[in-house]
Amino acid sequence: MTILGIDPGTTKIGFGVIKNERNSFEALDYGIISTPGKNKCFDYKMISEKLSFIINTYKPERAGVEKLFFSNNQKTAMSVAEARGVIILTLANHNVPIVEFAPHQVKQAVSAYGSAGKAQVERMVRIILKIKDPIRPDDAADALAIAICATSNTIY
């Protein structure tokens, strides 16, 4: 099964594509979708186009998307929520089933500790996916963790 993990953001959206066959994991691709951040409409169009390219390239059977957590900065929270809406609509337009996770669920799934730090999560992702080099940026490591989490969860 091919799974796409997405870590929503405003100008950097992490993505990770993995393959899971008989509980053997392999990273197919990972990185970030970046936007200039100067024009929301242009940025959202760019997010959708780049995400569509990834979907058309790897044809994921499922996508995991991190839920928005509460933020003290309402402006940032709104921007992330808007980008998340674009992501979910793009996935829906490509008929990719979606599962959503809170950050602590993702951490629990990959590290067995719901309050794990970014370094712990990245290290466990590297172990699970047999990646030797550090995964950069953190958004890509988070997206791979979300994809791993999505391998064993029910679609909503």
PDB file of C-alpha atoms in Angstrom, residues 4-91:
ATOM      1  CA  LEU A   4       1.024   9.926   1.541  1.00  0.00           C
ATOM      2  CA  GLY A   5       1.626  11.827   4.771  1.00  0.00           C
ATOM      3  CA  ILE A   6       1.109  15.584   4.931  1.00  0.00           C
ATOM      4  CA  ASP A   7       2.209  18.056   7.599  1.00  0.00           C
ATOM      5  CA  PRO A   8       0.232  21.254   6.855  1.00  0.00           C
ATOM      6  CA  GLY A   9       1.832  24.666   7.195  1.00  0.00           C
ATOM      7  CA  THR A  10       1.601  28.140   5.722  1.00  0.00           C
ATOM      8  CA  THR A  11       4.630  28.448   3.449  1.00  0.00           C
ATOM      9  CA  LYS A  12       6.128  24.975   4.036  1.00  0.00           C
ATOM     10  CA  ILE A  13       3.999  21.845   3.770  1.00  0.00           C
ATOM     11  CA  GLY A  14       5.828  18.630   4.574  1.00  0.00           C
ATOM     12  CA  PHE A  15       5.067  15.564   2.480  1.00  0.00           C
ATOM     13  CA  GLY A  16       6.201  11.972   2.696  1.00  0.00           C
ATOM     14  CA  VAL A  17       5.323   9.028   0.488  1.00  0.00           C
ATOM     15  CA  ILE A  18       5.893   5.534   1.843  1.00  0.00           C
ATOM     16  CA  LYS A  19       5.161   1.993   0.783  1.00  0.00           C
ATOM     17  CA  ASN A  20       4.033  -0.570   3.343  1.00  0.00           C
ATOM     18  CA  GLU A  21       3.960  -4.225   2.358  1.00  0.00           C
ATOM     19  CA  ARG A  22       3.634  -6.895   5.037  1.00  0.00           C
ATOM     20  CA  ASN A  23       4.799  -4.412   7.694  1.00  0.00           C
ATOM     21  CA  SER A  24       7.947  -3.633   5.730  1.00  0.00           C
ATOM     22  CA  PHE A  25       8.253   0.116   5.220  1.00  0.00           C
ATOM     23  CA  GLU A  26      10.057   1.999   2.470  1.00  0.00           C
ATOM     24  CA  ALA A  27      10.314   5.744   1.865  1.00  0.00           C
ATOM     25  CA  LEU A  28       9.554   6.556  -1.772  1.00  0.00           C
ATOM     26  CA  ASP A  29       9.861  10.344  -1.572  1.00  0.00           C
ATOM     27  CA  TYR A  30       9.759  13.170   0.941  1.00  0.00           C
ATOM     28  CA  GLY A  31      10.336  16.886   1.136  1.00  0.00           C
ATOM     29  CA  ILE A  32       8.396  20.113   1.320  1.00  0.00           C
ATOM     30  CA  ILE A  33       5.975  22.010  -0.836  1.00  0.00           C
ATOM     31  CA  SER A  34       7.062  25.603  -0.434  1.00  0.00           C
ATOM     32  CA  THR A  35       5.290  28.779  -1.457  1.00  0.00           C
ATOM     33  CA  PRO A  36       6.478  32.402  -1.590  1.00  0.00           C
ATOM     34  CA  GLY A  37       3.927  33.418   1.065  1.00  0.00           C
ATOM     35  CA  LYS A  38       3.146  36.775  -0.517  1.00  0.00           C
ATOM     36  CA  ASN A  39      -0.207  36.123  -2.197  1.00  0.00           C
ATOM     37  CA  LYS A  40      -2.587  33.660  -0.528  1.00  0.00           C
ATOM     38  CA  CYS A  41      -4.539  32.833  -3.686  1.00  0.00           C
ATOM     39  CA  PHE A  42      -1.354  32.122  -5.632  1.00  0.00           C
ATOM     40  CA  ASP A  43       0.068  30.108  -2.721  1.00  0.00           C
ATOM     41  CA  TYR A  44      -3.052  27.942  -2.426  1.00  0.00           C
ATOM     42  CA  LYS A  45      -3.085  27.304  -6.170  1.00  0.00           C
ATOM     43  CA  MET A  46       0.594  26.328  -5.997  1.00  0.00           C
ATOM     44  CA  ILE A  47      -0.043  23.971  -3.055  1.00  0.00           C
ATOM     45  CA  SER A  48      -2.835  22.248  -4.963  1.00  0.00           C
ATOM     46  CA  GLU A  49      -0.797  21.939  -8.160  1.00  0.00           C
ATOM     47  CA  LYS A  50       2.310  20.556  -6.434  1.00  0.00           C
ATOM     48  CA  LEU A  51       0.245  18.172  -4.319  1.00  0.00           C
ATOM     49  CA  SER A  52      -1.630  17.010  -7.437  1.00  0.00           C
ATOM     50  CA  PHE A  53       1.730  16.254  -9.076  1.00  0.00           C
ATOM     51  CA  ILE A  54       2.774  14.119  -6.087  1.00  0.00           C
ATOM     52  CA  ILE A  55      -0.579  12.306  -6.103  1.00  0.00           C
ATOM     53  CA  ASN A  56      -0.413  11.650  -9.855  1.00  0.00           C
ATOM     54  CA  THR A  57       3.188  10.425  -9.563  1.00  0.00           C
ATOM     55  CA  TYR A  58       2.745   7.994  -6.648  1.00  0.00           C
ATOM     56  CA  LYS A  59      -1.005   7.230  -6.722  1.00  0.00           C
ATOM     57  CA  PRO A  60      -1.399   6.874  -2.937  1.00  0.00           C
ATOM     58  CA  GLU A  61      -4.154   4.607  -1.690  1.00  0.00           C
ATOM     59  CA  ARG A  62      -4.522   6.662   1.481  1.00  0.00           C
ATOM     60  CA  ALA A  63      -3.360   9.981   2.903  1.00  0.00           C
ATOM     61  CA  GLY A  64      -2.687  10.962   6.486  1.00  0.00           C
ATOM     62  CA  VAL A  65      -3.049  14.635   7.378  1.00  0.00           C
ATOM     63  CA  GLU A  66      -2.120  16.198  10.703  1.00  0.00           C
ATOM     64  CA  LYS A  67      -4.978  17.944  12.483  1.00  0.00           C
ATOM     65  CA  LEU A  68      -4.631  21.589  13.366  1.00  0.00           C
ATOM     66  CA  PHE A  69      -3.634  22.077  16.981  1.00  0.00           C
ATOM     67  CA  PHE A  70      -4.603  25.170  18.903  1.00  0.00           C
ATOM     68  CA  SER A  71      -2.252  28.086  18.522  1.00  0.00           C
ATOM     69  CA  ASN A  72      -1.887  31.295  20.478  1.00  0.00           C
ATOM     70  CA  ASN A  73      -1.403  33.137  17.208  1.00  0.00           C
ATOM     71  CA  GLN A  74      -4.847  33.267  15.572  1.00  0.00           C
ATOM     72  CA  LYS A  75      -3.492  34.651  12.310  1.00  0.00           C
ATOM     73  CA  THR A  76      -1.105  31.708  11.912  1.00  0.00           C
ATOM     74  CA  ALA A  77      -3.798  29.214  12.919  1.00  0.00           C
ATOM     75  CA  MET A  78      -6.170  30.626  10.298  1.00  0.00           C
ATOM     76  CA  SER A  79      -3.516  30.467   7.567  1.00  0.00           C
ATOM     77  CA  VAL A  80      -2.674  26.851   8.403  1.00  0.00           C
ATOM     78  CA  ALA A  81      -6.392  25.977   8.494  1.00  0.00           C
ATOM     79  CA  GLU A  82      -6.867  27.528   5.055  1.00  0.00           C
ATOM     80  CA  ALA A  83      -3.891  25.620   3.607  1.00  0.00           C
ATOM     81  CA  ARG A  84      -5.212  22.454   5.250  1.00  0.00           C
ATOM     82  CA  GLY A  85      -8.549  23.007   3.505  1.00  0.00           C
ATOM     83  CA  VAL A  86      -6.767  23.263   0.146  1.00  0.00           C
ATOM     84  CA  ILE A  87      -4.876  20.047   0.925  1.00  0.00           C
ATOM     85  CA  ILE A  88      -8.024  18.135   1.894  1.00  0.00           C
ATOM     86  CA  LEU A  89      -9.927  19.391  -1.162  1.00  0.00           C
ATOM     87  CA  THR A  90      -7.056  18.398  -3.458  1.00  0.00           C
ATOM     88  CA  LEU A  91      -6.947  14.906  -1.935  1.00  0.00           C
TER      89      LEU A  91
END
